[in-house]
XYZ file of C-alpha atoms in Angstrom:
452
model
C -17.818 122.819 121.735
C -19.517 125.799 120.193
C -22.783 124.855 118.786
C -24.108 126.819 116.043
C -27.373 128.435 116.463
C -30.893 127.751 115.201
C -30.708 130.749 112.450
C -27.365 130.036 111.484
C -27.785 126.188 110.846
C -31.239 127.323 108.720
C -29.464 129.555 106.682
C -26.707 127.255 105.949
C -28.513 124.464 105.008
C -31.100 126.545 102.801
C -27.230 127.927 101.183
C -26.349 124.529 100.790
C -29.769 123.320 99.320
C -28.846 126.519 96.802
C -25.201 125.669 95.994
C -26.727 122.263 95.444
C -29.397 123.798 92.839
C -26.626 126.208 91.360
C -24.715 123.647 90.601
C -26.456 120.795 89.286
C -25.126 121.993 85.617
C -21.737 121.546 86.043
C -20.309 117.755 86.163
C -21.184 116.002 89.181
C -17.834 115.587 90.575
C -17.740 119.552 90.696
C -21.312 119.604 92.272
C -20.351 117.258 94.546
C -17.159 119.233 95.680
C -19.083 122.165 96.123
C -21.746 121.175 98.411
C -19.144 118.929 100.404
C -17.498 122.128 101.121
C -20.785 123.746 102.106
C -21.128 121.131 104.746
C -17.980 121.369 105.992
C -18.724 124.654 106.681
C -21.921 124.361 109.071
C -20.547 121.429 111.019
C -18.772 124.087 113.437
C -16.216 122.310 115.232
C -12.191 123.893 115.829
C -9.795 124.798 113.379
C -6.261 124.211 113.258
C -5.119 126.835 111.070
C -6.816 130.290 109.992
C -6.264 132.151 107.246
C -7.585 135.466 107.337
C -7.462 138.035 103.862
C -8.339 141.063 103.757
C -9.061 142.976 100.290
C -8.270 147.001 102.021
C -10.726 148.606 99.987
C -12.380 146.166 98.717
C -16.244 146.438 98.574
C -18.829 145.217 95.787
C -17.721 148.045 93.287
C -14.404 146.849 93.336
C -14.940 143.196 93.208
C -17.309 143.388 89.988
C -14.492 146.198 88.401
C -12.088 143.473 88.853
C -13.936 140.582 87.612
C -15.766 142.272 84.498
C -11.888 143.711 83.294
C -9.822 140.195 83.987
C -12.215 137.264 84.164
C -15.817 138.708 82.372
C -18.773 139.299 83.767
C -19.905 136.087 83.471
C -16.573 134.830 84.885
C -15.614 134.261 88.791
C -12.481 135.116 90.929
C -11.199 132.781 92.850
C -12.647 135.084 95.803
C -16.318 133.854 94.376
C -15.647 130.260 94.766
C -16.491 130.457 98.711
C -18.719 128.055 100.186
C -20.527 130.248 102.766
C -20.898 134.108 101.850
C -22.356 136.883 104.021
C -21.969 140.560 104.967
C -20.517 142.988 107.309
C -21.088 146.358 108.860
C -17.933 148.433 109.245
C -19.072 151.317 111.186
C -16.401 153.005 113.904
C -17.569 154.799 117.034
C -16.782 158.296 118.427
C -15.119 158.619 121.909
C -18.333 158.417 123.734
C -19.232 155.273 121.847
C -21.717 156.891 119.177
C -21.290 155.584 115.775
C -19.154 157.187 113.010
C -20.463 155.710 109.883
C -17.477 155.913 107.571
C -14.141 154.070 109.017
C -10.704 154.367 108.622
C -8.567 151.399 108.366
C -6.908 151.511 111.773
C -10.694 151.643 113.274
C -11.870 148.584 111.387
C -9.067 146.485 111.760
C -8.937 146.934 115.232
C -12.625 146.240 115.270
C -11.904 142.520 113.998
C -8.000 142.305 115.755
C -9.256 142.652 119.177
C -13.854 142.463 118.993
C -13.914 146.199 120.166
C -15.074 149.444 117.974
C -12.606 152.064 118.558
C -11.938 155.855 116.784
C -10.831 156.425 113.577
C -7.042 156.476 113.669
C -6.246 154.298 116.660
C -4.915 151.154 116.907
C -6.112 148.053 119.332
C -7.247 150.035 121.676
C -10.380 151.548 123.723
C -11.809 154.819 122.055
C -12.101 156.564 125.297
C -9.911 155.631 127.670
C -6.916 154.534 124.865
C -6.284 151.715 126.741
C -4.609 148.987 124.931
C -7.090 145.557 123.937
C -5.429 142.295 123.775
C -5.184 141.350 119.380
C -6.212 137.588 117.746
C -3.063 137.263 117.405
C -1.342 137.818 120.490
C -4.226 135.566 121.569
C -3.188 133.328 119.353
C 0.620 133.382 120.383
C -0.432 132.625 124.046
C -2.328 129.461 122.547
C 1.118 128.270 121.261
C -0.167 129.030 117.571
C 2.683 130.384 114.803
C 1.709 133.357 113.700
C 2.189 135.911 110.672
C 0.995 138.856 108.747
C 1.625 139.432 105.211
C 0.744 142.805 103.284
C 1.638 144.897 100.339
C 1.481 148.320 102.557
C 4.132 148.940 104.726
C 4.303 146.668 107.901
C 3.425 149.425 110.046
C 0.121 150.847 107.707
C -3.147 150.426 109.832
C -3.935 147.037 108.718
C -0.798 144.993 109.957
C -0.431 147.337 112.898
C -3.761 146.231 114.690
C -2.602 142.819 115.340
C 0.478 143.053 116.774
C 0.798 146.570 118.007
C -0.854 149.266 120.113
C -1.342 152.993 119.369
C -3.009 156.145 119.922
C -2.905 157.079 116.159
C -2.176 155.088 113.172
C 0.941 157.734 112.168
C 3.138 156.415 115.159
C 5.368 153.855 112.476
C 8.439 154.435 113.574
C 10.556 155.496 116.479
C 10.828 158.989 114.577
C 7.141 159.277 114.402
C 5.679 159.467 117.603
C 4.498 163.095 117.379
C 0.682 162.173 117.663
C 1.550 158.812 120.512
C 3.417 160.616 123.206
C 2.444 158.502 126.131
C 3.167 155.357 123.921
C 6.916 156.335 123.449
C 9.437 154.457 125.058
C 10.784 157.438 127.221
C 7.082 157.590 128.868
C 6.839 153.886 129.479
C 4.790 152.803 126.467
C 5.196 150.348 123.924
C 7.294 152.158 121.582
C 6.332 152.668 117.473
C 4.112 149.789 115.428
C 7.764 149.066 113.824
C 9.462 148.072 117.914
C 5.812 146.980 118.649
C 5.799 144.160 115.599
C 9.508 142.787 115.869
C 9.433 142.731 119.668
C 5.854 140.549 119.489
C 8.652 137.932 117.790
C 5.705 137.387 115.155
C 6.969 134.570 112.907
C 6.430 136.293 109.692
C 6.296 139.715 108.728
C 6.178 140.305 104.964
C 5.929 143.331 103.357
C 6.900 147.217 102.546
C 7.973 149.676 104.888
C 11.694 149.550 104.869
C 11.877 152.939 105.491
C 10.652 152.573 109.072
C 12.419 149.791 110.151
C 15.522 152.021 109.062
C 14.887 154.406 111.972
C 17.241 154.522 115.103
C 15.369 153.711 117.868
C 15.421 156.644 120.563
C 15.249 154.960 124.160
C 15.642 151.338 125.886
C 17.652 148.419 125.669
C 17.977 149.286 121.617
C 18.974 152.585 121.735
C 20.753 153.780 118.774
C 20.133 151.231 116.936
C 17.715 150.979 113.890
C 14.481 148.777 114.016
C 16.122 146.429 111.728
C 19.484 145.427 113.764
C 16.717 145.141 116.925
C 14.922 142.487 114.906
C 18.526 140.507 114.138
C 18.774 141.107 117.967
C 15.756 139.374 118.464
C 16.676 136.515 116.237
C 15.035 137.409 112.948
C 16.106 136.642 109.738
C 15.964 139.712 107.071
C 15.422 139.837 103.618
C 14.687 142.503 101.085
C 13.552 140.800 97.938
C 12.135 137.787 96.591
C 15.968 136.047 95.967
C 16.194 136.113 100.045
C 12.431 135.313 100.702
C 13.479 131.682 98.802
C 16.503 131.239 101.148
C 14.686 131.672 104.363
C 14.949 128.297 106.911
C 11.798 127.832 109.031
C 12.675 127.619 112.610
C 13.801 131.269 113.186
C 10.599 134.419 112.576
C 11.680 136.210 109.425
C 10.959 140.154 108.258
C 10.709 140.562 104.926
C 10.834 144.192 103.856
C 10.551 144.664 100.222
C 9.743 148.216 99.546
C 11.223 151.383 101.028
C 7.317 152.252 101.806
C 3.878 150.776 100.058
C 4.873 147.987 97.597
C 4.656 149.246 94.273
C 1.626 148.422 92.397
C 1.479 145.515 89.514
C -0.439 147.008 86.890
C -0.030 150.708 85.205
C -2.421 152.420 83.263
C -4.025 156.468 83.399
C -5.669 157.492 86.554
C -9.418 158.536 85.709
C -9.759 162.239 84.592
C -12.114 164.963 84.631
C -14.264 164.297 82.203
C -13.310 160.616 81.199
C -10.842 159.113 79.047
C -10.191 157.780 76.229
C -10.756 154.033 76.417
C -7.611 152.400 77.275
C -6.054 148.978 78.118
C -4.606 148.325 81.611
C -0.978 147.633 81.147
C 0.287 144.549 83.471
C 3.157 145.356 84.246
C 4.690 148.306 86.079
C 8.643 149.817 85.286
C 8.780 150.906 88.730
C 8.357 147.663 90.468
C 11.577 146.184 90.451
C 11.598 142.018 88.974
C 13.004 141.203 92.130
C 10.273 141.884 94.203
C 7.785 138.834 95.333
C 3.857 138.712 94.963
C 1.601 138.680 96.950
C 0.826 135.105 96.268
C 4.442 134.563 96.420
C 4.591 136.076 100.041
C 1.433 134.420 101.145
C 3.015 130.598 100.009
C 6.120 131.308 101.602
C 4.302 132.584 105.011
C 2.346 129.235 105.193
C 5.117 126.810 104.512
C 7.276 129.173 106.878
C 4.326 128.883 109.440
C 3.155 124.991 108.563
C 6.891 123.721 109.102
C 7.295 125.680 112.812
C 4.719 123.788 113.987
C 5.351 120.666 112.302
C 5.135 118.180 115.553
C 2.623 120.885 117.512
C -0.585 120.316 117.782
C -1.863 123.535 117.343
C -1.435 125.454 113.616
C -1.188 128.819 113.024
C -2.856 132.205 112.256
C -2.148 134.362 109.305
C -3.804 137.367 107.875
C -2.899 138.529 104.282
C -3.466 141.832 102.991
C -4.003 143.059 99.814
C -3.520 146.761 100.882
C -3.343 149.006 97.523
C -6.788 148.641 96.053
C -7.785 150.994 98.695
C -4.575 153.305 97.631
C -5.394 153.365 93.974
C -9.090 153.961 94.502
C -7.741 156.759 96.541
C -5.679 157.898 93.891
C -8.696 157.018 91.503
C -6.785 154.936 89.097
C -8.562 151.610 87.650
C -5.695 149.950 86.720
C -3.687 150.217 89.279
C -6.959 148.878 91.076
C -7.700 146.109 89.207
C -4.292 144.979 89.353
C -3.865 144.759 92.878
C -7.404 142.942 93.486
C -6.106 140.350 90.327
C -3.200 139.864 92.869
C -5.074 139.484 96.286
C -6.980 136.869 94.385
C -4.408 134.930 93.098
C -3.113 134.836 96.721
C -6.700 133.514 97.683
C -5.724 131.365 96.097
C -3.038 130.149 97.305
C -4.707 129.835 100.710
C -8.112 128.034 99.486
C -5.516 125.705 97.661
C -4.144 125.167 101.131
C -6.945 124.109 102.776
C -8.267 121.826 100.169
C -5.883 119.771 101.356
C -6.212 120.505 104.593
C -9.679 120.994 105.738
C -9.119 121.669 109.280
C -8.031 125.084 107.784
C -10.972 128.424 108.658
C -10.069 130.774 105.418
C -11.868 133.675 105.633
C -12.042 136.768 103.009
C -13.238 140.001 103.693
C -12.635 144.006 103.098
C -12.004 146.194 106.312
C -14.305 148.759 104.185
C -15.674 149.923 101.014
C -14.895 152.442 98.849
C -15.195 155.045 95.488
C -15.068 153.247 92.715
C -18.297 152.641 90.881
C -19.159 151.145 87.609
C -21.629 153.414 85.350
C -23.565 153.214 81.821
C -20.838 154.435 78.982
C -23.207 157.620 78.241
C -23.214 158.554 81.725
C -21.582 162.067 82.716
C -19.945 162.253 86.298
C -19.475 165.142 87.798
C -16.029 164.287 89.146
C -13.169 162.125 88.046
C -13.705 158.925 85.210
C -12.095 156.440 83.111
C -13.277 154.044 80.403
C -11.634 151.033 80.007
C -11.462 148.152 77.661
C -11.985 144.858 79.149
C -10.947 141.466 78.388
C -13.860 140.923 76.644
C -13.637 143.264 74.426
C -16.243 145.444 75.823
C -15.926 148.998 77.290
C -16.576 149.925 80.922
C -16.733 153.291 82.603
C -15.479 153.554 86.103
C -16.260 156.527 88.466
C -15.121 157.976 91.237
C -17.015 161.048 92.924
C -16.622 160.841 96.566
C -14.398 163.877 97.091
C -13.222 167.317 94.019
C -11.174 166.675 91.608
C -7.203 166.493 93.247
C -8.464 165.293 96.462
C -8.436 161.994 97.504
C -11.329 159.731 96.892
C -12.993 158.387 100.452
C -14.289 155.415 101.909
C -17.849 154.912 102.209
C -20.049 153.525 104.984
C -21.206 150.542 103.093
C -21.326 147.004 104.405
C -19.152 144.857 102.433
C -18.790 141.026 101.563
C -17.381 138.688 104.172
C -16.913 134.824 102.506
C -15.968 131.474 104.429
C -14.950 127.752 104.512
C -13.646 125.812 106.612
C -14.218 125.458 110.582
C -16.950 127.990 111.878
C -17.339 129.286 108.844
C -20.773 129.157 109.057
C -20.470 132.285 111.850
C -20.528 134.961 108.203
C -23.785 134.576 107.211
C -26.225 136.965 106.956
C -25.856 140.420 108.153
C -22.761 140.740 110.972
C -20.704 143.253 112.208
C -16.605 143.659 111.688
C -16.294 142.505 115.510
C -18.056 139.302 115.220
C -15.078 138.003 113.000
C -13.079 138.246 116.215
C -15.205 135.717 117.912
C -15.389 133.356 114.907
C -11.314 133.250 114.672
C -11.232 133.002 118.241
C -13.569 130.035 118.664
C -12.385 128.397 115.559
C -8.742 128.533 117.765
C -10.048 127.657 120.548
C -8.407 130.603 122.102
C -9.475 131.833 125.882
């Protein structure tokens, strides 16, 4: 068994000491909880299940806009209820293995999928010799564990792709869109698109958008002429389109659930920042072009675990699932705060759902994290920005100004190079503390498996 090292063990127990002190205010049956948790966390040992979420977009900024607008500043997400908390560098690398501070989705993913940096824009695989790199989760299937993803981007965006496919550039979704992947394509002997790449992996859930891609024919092999979809019934999946057909699902058989045409649309409405400002408005919760049929992200994320938890029902061995909250890295692209907000309320609520889950079963590693940071940035009311902001009225009461500089006005906003939070509990969840890089949370999934 792993042993934890020196450092590690004295910074957990000085965190626990902490929690201990933090939380000698509240009754002692809450204390109590909270340091037993703590503990839990620094013992090391295996897990049985993991339960990886990922906030795309999702730095500090974003974290504090969400919880000063829905919960108050003096409030906490469910995200801030972790045991263990620590940080993460998200650098990429050039070809020639030199860093590239600011990283693209497909680069950091694949940086925690398979413990190797790699170039913005590929996915799972070497940045100079574009070599494929074996994923966590294929890993995982190997190890006989059930396995899923779960997002609210299309099943073939960045973040999904770099666990169960392999590709030159992050743009190869579908069989029709293999301009930038040509020695991937099926004719050359490659893998095919993310979309073949995913249902031919047989992983046991796939939940999601991307409908669009799963609609292409596919162009060469055994499916030929056939769309992505009627190769997935070939392969024994069950497919559903909306939340009516996520309920009817049977465990036993994997399932792809495609429930957008491409990104899932967005919860909340509200105006995107402006040059300039504007006026202070209230998000609106709701969004008229999100059809009622359409599950949430919680919704998909208690589905995938029961789905998962009843496959291996007499195994020994759990599973592996990795949830995505993808569009609060779209909408701070798009530099809208509501539309923001709305999808970090929603990744939390399905945090949720997956700390609920391991309360009652502790032999459960949850992990929350971002792949990287990004614009949005919360500044004093009188404050002028040269670029694109919004003031909003909070739940409080109170107003807040969000801004978003990185790129001119009509661009799209960019990532930044910052590190970003990485929280734990659970099984070797003592591995985030302190300052670590996006690969090391391949190693601490993969010992917490036990996978080879």
């Amino acid at each position: 068994m792993h042993r934890p090292s020196r450092r590690h063990v004295m910074a957990a127990t000085a965190l626990v000491a902490a929690t201990a002190a933090a939380v000698a205010m509240t009754t002692a049956a809450g204390a109590s909880d909270t340091v037993q948790q703590a503990q839990h966390a620094i013992k090391g040992g295996k897990a049985k299940n993991v339960i990886l979420l990922i906030g795309d977009g999702m730095g500090d900024s974003e974290i504090t806009l969400a919880r000063d607008y829905v919960v108050g500043a003096g409030g906490r997400l469910n995200m801030d209820g972790f045991p263990l908390t620590g940080a993460y560098t998200t650098y990429a690398v050039h070809a020639d293995g030199t860093p590239d501070y600011v990283t693209d989705s497909a680069a950091s993913g694949s940086g925690w999928a398979t413990g190797r940096k790699t170039v913005n824009g590929r996915i799972s695989k070497t940045p100079d010799t574009d070599k494929a790199v074996p994923t966590i989760l294929e890993l995982a299937q190997r190890g006989g564990y059930a396995t899923g993803s779960v997002t609210t981007a299309e099943l073939t965006d960045a973040t999904p792709a770099v666990l169960a496919a392999h590709a030159t550039d992050r743009s190869c979704q579908g069989p029709g869109d293999m301009a930038k992947c040509p020695t991937d394509t099926l004719a050359k002997g490659g893998p095919g698109s993310i979309a073949e790449q995913s249902v031919n992996h047989k992983v046991d859930v796939l939940f999601g958008g991307g409908k669009q891609r799963f609609d292409q024919k596919v162009t060469e092999g055994r499916y030929k002429g056939l769309t992505v979809t009627e190769q997935a019934r070939k392969l024994g999946y069950q497919v559903v389109t909306d939340g009516a057909g996520l309920k009817g699902v049977k465990a036993g058989k994997p399932v792809l659930g495609l429930f957008a045409s491409g990104n899932v649309p967005t919860e909340w409405t509200g105006r995107p920042a402006a040059v300039g400002g504007t006026a202070p408005q209230r998000c609106v919760p709701s969004n008229p072009n999100r059809p009622s049929s359409t599950p949430s992200l919680a919704d998909s994320a208690t589905k995938a675990i029961q789905l998962l938890e009843a496959k291996q029902k007499h195994a020994k061995k759990g599973f592996f699932l990795q949830i995505e909250g993808a569009s609060i890295d779209k909408q701070d692209h798009a530099a809208d705060p509501c539309g923001q907000i709305g999808e970090t309320a929603a990744f939390d609520r399905a945090v949720k759902v997956a700390r609920d889950y391991a309360a009652k079963h502790p032999d459960t590693l949850v992990v929350t994290t971002a792949d990287h940071g990004h614009t949005s940035q919360i500044v004093p009311l009188e404050a002028t920005p040269p670029g694109l902001s919004s003031t909003l009225v909070t739940n409080e009461g109170q107003q807040l100004k969000v801004n978003y500089s990185t790129n001119t006005p009509g661009q799209s906003q960019e990532h930044t190079g910052t590190q970003v939070r990485i929280a734990a509990q659970g099984p070797q969840a003592y591995r985030v503390l302190g300052i670590t890089n996006q690969t090391d949370l391949f190693t601490t999934i993969r010992r917490a498996l036990g996978l080879k």
